[in-house]
Short mmCIF file of C-alpha atoms in Angstrom, two decimals:
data_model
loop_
_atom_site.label_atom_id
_atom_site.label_comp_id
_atom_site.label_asym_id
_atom_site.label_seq_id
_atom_site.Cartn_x
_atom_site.Cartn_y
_atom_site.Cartn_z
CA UNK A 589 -42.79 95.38 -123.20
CA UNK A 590 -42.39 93.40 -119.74
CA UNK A 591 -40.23 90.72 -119.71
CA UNK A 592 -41.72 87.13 -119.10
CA UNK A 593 -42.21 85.43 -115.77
CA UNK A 594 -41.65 87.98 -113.50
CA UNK A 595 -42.73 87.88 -109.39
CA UNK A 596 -45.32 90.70 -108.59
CA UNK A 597 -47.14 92.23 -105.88
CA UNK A 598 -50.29 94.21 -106.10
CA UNK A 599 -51.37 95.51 -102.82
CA UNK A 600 -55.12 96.53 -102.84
CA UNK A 601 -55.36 94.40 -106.31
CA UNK A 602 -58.77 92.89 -106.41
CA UNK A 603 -61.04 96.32 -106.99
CA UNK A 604 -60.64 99.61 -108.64
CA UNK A 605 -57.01 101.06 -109.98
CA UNK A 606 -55.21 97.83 -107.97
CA UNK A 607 -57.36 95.60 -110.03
CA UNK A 608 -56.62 96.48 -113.61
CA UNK A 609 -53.18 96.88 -112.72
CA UNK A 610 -53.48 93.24 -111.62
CA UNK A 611 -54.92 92.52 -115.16
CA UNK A 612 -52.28 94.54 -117.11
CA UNK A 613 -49.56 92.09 -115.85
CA UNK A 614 -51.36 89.46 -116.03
CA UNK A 615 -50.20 89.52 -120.38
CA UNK A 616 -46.62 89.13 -119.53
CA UNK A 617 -46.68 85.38 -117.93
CA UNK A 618 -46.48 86.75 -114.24
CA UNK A 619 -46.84 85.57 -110.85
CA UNK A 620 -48.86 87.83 -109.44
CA UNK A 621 -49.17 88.24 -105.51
CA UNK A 622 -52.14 90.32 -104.59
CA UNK A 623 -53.03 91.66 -101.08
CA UNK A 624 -55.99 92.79 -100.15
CA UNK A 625 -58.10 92.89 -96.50
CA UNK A 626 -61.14 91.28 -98.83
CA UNK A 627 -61.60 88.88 -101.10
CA UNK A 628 -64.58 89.71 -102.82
CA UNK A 629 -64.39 89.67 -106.44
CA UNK A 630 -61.14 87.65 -106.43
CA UNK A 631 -62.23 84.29 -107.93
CA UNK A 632 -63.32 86.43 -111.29
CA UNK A 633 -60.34 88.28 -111.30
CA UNK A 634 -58.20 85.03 -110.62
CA UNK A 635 -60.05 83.38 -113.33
CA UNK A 636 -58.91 86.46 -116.24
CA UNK A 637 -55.83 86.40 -115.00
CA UNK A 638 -55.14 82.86 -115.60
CA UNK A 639 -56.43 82.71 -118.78
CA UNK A 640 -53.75 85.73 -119.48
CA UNK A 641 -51.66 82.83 -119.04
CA UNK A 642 -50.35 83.96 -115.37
CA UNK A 643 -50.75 82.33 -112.27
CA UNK A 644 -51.86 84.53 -108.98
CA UNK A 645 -52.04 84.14 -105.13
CA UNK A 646 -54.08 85.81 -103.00
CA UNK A 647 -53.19 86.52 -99.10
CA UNK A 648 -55.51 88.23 -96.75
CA UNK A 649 -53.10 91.10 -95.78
CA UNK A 650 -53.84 94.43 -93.52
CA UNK A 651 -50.53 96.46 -94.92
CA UNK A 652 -50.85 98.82 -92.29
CA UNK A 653 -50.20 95.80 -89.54
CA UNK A 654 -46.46 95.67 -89.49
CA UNK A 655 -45.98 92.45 -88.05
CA UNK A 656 -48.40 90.93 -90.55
CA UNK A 657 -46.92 92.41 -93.57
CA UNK A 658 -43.26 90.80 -92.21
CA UNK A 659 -44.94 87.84 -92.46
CA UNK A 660 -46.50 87.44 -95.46
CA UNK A 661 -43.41 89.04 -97.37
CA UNK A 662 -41.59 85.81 -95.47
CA UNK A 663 -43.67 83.71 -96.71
CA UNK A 664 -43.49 84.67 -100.59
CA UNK A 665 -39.60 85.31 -100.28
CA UNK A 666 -39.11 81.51 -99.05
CA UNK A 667 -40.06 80.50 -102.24
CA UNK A 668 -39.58 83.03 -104.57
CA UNK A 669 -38.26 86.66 -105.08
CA UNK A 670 -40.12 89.79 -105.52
CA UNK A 671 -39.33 91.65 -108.83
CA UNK A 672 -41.90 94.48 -108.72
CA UNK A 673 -43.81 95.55 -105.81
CA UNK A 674 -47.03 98.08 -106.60
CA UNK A 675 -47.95 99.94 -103.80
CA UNK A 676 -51.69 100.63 -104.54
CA UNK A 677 -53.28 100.02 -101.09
CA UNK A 678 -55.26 102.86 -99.90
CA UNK A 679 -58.30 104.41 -98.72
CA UNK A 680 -60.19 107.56 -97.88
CA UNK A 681 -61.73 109.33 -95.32
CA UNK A 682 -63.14 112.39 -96.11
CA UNK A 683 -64.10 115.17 -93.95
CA UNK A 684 -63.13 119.48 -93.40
CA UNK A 685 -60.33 119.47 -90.86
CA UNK A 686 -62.36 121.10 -88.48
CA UNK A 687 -64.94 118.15 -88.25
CA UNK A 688 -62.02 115.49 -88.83
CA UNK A 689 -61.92 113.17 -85.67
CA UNK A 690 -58.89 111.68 -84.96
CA UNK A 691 -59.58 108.09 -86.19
CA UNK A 692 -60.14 109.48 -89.81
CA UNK A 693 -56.46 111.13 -89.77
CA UNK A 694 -54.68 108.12 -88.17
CA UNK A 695 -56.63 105.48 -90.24
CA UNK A 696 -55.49 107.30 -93.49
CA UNK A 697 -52.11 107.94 -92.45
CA UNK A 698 -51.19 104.92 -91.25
CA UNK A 699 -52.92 102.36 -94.77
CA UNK A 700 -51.87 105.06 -97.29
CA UNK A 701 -48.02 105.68 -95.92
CA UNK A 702 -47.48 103.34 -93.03
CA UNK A 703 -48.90 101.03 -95.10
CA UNK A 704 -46.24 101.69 -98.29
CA UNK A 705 -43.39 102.29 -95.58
CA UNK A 706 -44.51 98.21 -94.50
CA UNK A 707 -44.23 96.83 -97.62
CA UNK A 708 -41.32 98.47 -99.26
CA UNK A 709 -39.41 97.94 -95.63
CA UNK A 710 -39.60 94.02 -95.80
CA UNK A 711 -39.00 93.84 -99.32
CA UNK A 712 -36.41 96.25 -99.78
CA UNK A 713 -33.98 94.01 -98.82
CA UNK A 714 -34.25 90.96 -100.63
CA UNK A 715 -33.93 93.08 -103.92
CA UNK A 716 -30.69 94.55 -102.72
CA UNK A 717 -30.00 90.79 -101.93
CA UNK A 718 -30.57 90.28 -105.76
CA UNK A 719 -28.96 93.88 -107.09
CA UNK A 720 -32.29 94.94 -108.43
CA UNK A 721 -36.48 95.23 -108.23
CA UNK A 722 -38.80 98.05 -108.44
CA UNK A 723 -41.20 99.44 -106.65
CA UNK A 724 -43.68 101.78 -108.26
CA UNK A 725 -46.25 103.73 -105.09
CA UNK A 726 -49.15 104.86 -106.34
CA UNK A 727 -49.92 108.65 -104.84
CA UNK A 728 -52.30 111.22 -106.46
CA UNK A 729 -52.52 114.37 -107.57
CA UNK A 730 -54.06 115.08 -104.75
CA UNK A 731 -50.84 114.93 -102.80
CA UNK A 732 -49.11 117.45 -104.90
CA UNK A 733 -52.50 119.97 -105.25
CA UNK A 734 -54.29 119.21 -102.01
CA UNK A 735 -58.08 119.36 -101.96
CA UNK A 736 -60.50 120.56 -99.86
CA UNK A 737 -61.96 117.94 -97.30
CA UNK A 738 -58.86 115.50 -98.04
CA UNK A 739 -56.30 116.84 -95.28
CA UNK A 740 -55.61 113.40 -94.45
CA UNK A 741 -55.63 111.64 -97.79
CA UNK A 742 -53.47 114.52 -99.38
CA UNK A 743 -50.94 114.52 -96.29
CA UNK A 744 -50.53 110.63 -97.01
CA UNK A 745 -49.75 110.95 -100.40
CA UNK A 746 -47.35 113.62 -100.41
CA UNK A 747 -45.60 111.68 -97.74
CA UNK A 748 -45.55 108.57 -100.37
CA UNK A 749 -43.95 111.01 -102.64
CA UNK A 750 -41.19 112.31 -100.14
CA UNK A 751 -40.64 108.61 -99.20
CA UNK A 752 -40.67 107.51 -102.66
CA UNK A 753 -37.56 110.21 -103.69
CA UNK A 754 -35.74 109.18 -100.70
CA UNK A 755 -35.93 105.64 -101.46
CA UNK A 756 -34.89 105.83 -104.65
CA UNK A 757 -31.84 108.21 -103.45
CA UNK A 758 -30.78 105.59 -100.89
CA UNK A 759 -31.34 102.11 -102.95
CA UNK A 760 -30.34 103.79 -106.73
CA UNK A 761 -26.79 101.89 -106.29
CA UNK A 762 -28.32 98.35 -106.14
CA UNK A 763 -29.97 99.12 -109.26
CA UNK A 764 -33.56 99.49 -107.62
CA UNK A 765 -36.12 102.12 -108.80
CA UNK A 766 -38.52 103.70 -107.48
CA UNK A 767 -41.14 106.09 -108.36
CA UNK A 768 -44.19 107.20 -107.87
CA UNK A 769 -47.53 107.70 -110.23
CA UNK A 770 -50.07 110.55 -109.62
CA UNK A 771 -52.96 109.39 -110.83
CA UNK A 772 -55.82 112.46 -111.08
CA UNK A 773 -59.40 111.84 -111.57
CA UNK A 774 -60.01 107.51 -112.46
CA UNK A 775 -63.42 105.94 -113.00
CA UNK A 776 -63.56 103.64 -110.08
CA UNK A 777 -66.39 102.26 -108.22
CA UNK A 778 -66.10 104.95 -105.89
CA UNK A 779 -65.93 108.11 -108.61
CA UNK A 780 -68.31 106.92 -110.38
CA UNK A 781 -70.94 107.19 -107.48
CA UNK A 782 -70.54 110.81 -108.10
CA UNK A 783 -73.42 112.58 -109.91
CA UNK A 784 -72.82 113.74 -113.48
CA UNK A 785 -72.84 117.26 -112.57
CA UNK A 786 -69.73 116.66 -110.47
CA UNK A 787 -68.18 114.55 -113.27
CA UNK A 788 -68.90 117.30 -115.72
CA UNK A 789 -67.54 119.70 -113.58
CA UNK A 790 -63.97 117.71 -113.09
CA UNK A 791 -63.74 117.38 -116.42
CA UNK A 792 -63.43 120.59 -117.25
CA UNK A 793 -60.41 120.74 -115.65
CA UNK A 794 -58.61 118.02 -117.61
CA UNK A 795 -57.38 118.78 -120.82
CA UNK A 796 -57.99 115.87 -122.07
CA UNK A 797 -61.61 116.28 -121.04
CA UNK A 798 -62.71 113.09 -119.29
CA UNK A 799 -62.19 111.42 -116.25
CA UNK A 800 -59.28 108.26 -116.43
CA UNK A 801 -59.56 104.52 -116.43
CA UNK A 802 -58.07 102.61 -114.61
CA UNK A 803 -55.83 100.73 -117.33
CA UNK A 804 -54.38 104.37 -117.89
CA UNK A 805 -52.78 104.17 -114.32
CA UNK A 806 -52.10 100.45 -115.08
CA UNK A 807 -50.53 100.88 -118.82
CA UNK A 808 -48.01 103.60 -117.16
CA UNK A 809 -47.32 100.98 -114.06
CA UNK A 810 -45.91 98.27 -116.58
CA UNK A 811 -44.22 100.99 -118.56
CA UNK A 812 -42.67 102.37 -115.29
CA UNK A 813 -41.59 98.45 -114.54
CA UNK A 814 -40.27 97.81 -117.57
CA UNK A 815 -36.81 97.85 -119.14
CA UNK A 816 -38.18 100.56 -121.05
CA UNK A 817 -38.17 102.81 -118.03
CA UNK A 818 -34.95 101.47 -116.63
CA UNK A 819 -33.13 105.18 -116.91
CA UNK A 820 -36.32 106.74 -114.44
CA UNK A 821 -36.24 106.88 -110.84
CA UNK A 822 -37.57 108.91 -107.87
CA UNK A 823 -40.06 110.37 -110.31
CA UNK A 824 -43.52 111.31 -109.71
CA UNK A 825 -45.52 110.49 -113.45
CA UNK A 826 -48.65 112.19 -113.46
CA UNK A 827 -51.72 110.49 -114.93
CA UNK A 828 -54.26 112.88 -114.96
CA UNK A 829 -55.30 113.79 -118.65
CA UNK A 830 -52.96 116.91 -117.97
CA UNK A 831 -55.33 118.12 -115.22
CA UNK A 832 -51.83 119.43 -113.08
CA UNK A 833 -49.07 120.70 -114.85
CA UNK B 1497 -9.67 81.82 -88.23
CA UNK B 1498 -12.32 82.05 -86.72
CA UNK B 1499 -16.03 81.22 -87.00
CA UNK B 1500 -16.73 84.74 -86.65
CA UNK B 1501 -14.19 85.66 -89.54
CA UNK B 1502 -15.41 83.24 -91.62
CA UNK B 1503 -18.64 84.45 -92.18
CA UNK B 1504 -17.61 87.94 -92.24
CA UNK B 1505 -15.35 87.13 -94.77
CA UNK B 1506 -18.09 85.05 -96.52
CA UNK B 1507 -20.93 87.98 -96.22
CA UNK B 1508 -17.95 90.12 -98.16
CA UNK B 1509 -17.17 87.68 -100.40
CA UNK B 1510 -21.28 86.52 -101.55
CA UNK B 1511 -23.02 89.76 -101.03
CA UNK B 1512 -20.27 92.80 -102.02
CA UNK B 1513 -17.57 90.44 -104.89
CA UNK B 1514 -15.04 90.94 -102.90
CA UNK B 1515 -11.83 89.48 -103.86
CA UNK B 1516 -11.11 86.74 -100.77
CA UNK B 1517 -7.74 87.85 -100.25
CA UNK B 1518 -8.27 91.45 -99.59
CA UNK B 1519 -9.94 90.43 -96.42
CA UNK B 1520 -8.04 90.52 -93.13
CA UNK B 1521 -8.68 91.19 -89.81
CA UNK B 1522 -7.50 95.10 -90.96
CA UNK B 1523 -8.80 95.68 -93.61
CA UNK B 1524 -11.44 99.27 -93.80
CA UNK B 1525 -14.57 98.22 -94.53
CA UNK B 1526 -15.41 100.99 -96.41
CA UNK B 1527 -11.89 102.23 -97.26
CA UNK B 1528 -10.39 98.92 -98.26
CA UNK B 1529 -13.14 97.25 -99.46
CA UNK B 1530 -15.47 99.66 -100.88
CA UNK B 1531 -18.14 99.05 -98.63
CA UNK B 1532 -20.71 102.20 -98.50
CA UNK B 1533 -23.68 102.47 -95.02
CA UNK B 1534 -26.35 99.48 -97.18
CA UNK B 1535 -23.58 97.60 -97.24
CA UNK B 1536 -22.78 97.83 -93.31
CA UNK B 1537 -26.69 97.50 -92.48
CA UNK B 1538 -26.77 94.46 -94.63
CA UNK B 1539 -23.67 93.13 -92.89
CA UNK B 1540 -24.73 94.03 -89.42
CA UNK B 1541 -27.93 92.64 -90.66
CA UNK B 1542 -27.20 88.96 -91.18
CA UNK B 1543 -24.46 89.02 -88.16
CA UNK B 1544 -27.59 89.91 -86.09
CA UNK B 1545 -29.67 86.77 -86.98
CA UNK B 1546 -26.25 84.53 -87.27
CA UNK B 1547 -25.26 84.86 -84.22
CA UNK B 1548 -28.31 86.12 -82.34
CA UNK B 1549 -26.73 89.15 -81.04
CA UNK B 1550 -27.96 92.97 -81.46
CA UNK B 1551 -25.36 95.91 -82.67
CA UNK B 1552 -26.90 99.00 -81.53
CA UNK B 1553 -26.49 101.63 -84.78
CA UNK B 1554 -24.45 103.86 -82.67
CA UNK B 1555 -21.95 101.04 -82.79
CA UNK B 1556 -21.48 101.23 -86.54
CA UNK B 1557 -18.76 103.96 -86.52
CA UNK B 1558 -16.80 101.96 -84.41
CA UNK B 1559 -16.63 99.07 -86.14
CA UNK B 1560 -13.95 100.38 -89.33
CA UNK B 1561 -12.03 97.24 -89.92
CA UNK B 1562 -13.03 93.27 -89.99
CA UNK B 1563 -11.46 92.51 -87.09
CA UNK B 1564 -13.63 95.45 -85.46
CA UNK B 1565 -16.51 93.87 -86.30
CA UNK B 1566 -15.13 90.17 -85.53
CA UNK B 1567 -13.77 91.47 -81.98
CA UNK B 1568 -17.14 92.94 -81.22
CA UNK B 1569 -19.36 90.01 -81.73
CA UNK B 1570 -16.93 87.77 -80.29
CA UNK B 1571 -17.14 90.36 -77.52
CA UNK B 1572 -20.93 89.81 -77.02
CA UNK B 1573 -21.00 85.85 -77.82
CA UNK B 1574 -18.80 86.12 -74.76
CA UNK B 1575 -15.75 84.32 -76.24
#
């Protein structure tokens, strides 16, 4: 589906959604750049992905610090292009707006959408350079439904959504895409420290009746980067067992 | 020519195909050559770190032809 030998970057892409989107390209012969502020888990995930038969590099990156980002985008381009950027970083901080303090608003903000503004900012260029790339930000349905308690984290990723339409609107001409994928309710180490009751009760929202995996986010990000998706921009793809329609 | 020229010429040339002899000193940017505003930012973009000079974006509607853009950097080099 992907062609061979192509220059990635997974941001967040040693745990959870970042992680098996990591592994999904790691079939297709890749070089695969993954950020993340830890390392933990990284030499089993390096070891996988090489015997996928890609090679991967791991940099200690804080998206949200633009200077740092600048850098370490540098650093790969000196060498190498970018051909698909994945903008998974993120994080959560949960609280009712009335007890959200101010560090749990700017902290989201600034890792979920500074963080994707960073990234696609110091890359952008080098694939107009080149007359193509594509960049694929992973939002949530969360941004398009809202939820209670996630003010913050919903703000964020609608923003990622309105940024990821105007991107695509201003960089369509130098045959870059960009979209977005709303992923709804994924197994991850953090779901899944939800009690069944809460699971159960999810789940009867989704149509499909059962919470995500990961490699259904990470199946649609190769799709989206493919030449199979090479008509599809500024979209956002839900992937959410039909939970929002 | 100058050096100026030369690598505004070039920058047209490598980064938008345009034919070579197209460019003069009057030709529209954007009329002439086809240019469109990611074009101009790239442009302005590697004049900046060339010749270690800034063009403010309010600038950028000024500077319709080549030899706008030539004229104003050899302005600010101070030539």
């Amino acid at each position: 589906m992907l062609n061979k030998g192509l220059n990635i970057l997974v941001t967040g892409g040693v745990r959870g959604i970042g992680k098996a989107i990591s592994l999904a390209f790691s079939k297709y012969e890749s070089n695969i750049y993954i950020w993340d502020i830890n390392d933990n888990g990284f030499d089993e995930l390096k070891s996988t992905i090489e015997s996928n038969g890609s090679k991967v590099f791991f940099n200690k990156v804080n998206i949200a610090d633009f200077a740092q980002v600048e850098k370490a985008v540098n650093d790969i381009l000196e060498s190498n292009n970018i051909d698909i950027v994945i903008n998974n970083a993120g994080i959560t901080k949960d609280n009712l707006l009335m007890g959200m303090k101010e560090d749990e608003w700017d902290s989201v903000i600034t890792v979920n959408l500074k963080g994707t503004f960073n990234v696609s900012k110091h890359i952008i260029r080098s694939m107009i350079k080149k007359r193509s790339g594509c960049i694929i930000n992973i939002a949530s349905v969360i941004g398009l439904m809202g939820n209670k308690g996630q003010a913050n984290y919903a703000a964020s990723k609608a923003g990622i959504i309105g940024f990821t339409k105007s991107l695509a609107k201003e960089v369509g001409s130098r045959n870059i895409r960009v979209n977005a994928i709303a992923p709804g309710f994924i197994e991850t180490e953090m779901t899944l420290k939800l009690s069944e009751d809460v699971i159960k009760e999810y789940s009867k929202m989704i149509p499909l009746k059962r919470m995500g995996k990961a490699d259904d986010v990470a199946d649609l990000c190769v799709f989206l980067a493919s030449d199979m998706a090479k008509y599809i921009t500024g979209q956002v793809i839900n992937c959410d067992g039909g939970m929002l329609m | 020519m100058s050096k100026v020229f030369e690598f505004v010429k070039t920058l047209l040339v490598e980064n938008m195909q345009i034919d070579e002899s197209k460019i003069n000193m009057d030709a529209n940017i954007i009329e002439d050559l086809g240019a469109d505003s990611l074009d101009i930012m790239d442009i302005v973009n590697d004049i900046e770190k060339e010749f270690n000079v800034t063009i403010p974006q309010d600038q950028y509607e000024n500077l319709r032809t080549v030899g706008d853009v030539v004229n104003f950097v050899e302005d600010k080099l101070g030539k």
